[in-house]
Short mmCIF file of C-alpha atoms in Angstrom, two decimals:
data_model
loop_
_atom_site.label_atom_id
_atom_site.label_comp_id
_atom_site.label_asym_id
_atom_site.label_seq_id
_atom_site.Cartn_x
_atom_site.Cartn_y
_atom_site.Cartn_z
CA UNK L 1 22.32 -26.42 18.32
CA UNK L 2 20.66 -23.23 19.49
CA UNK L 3 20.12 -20.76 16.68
CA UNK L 4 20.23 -17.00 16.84
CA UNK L 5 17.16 -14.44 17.13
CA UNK L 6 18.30 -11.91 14.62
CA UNK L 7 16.77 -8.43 15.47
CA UNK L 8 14.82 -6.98 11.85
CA UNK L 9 16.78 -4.14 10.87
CA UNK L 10 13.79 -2.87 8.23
CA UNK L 11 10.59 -3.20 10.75
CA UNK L 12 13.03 -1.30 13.80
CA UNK L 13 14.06 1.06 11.52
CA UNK L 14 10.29 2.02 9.34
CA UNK L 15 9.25 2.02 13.80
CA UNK L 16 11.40 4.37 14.98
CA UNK L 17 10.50 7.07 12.29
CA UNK L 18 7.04 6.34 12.71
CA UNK L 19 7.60 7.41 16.20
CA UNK L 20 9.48 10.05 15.34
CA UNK L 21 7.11 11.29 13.01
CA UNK L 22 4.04 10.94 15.25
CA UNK L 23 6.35 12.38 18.02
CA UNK L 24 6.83 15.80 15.40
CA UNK L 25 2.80 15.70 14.63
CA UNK L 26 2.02 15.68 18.28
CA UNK L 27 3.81 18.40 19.25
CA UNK L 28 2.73 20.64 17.15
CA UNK L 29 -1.04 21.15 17.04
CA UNK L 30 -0.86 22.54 13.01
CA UNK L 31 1.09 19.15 12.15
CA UNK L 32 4.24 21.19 11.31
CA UNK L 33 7.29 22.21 13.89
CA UNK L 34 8.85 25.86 13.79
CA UNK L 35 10.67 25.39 9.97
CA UNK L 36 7.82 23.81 8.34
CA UNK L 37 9.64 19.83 8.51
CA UNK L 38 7.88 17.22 9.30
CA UNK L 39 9.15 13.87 8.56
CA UNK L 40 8.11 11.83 5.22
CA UNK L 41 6.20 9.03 6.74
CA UNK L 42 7.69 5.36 5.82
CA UNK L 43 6.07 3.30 2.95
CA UNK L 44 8.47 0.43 2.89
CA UNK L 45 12.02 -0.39 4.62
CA UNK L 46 13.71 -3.44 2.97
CA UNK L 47 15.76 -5.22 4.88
CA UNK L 48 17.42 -8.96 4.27
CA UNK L 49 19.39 -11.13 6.98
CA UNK L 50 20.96 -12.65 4.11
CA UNK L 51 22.53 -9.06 2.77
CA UNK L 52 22.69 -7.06 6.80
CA UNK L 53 24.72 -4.41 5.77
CA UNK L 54 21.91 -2.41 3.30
CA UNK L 55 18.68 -1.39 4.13
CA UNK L 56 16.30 0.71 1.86
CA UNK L 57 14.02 3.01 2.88
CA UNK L 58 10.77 4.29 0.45
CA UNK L 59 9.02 7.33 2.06
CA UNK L 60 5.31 8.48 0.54
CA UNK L 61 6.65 11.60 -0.68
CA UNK L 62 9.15 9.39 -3.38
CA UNK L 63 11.92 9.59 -1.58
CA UNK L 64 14.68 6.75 -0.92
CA UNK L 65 17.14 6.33 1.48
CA UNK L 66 19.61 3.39 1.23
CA UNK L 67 21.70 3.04 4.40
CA UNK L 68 24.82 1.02 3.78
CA UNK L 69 26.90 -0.46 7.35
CA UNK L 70 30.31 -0.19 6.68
CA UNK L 71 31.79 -0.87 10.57
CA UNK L 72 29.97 -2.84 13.21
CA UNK L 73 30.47 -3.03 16.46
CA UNK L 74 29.83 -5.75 19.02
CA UNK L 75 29.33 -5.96 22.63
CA UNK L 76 30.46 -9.23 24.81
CA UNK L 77 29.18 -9.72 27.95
CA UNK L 78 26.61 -8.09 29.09
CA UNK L 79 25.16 -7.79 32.92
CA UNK L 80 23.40 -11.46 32.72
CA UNK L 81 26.89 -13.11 31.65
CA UNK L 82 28.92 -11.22 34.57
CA UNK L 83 31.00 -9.31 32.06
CA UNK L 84 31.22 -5.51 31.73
CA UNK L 85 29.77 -5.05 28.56
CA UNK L 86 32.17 -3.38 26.68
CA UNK L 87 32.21 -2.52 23.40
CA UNK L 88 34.44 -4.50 20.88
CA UNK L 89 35.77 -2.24 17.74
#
């Protein structure tokens, strides 16, 4: 039986607004762009394969996020299978 590499929703997600965050800081050389916002940097995303559809977000300034998936959409064959890769909704 092969099992199935499921992609961490929390770590991608606590990532990619790290980078966006260090992307914001290193444009600006006073750590702020032109209205003053900078995003809150992460402290924790929580994230379970065993509940997919929520994911919490804590930020250092207090804050929480909870992003709820209501719709998914998936994608069958991609270049490697010969397929066109369309997406299934």
């Amino acid at each position: 039986a092969r099992e199935k590499v499921v992609s961490d929703r929390g770590y991608n997600e606590a990532s990619f607004r790290s980078a966006v965050r260090s992307y914001v800081l290193a444009s600006r050389g006073d750590g702020t762009d032109g209205a003053g916002i900078v995003p809150p940097a992460v402290r924790s995303a929580d994230w379970d394969a065993s509940n997919p559809n929520v994911l919490t977000v804590t930020y250092a300034d207090g804050g929480v996020e909870e992003i709820r998936v209501t719709k998914r959409a998936a994608e069958t064959g991609g270049a490697e299978s010969g397929g066109g890769g369309d997406a299934l909704f």
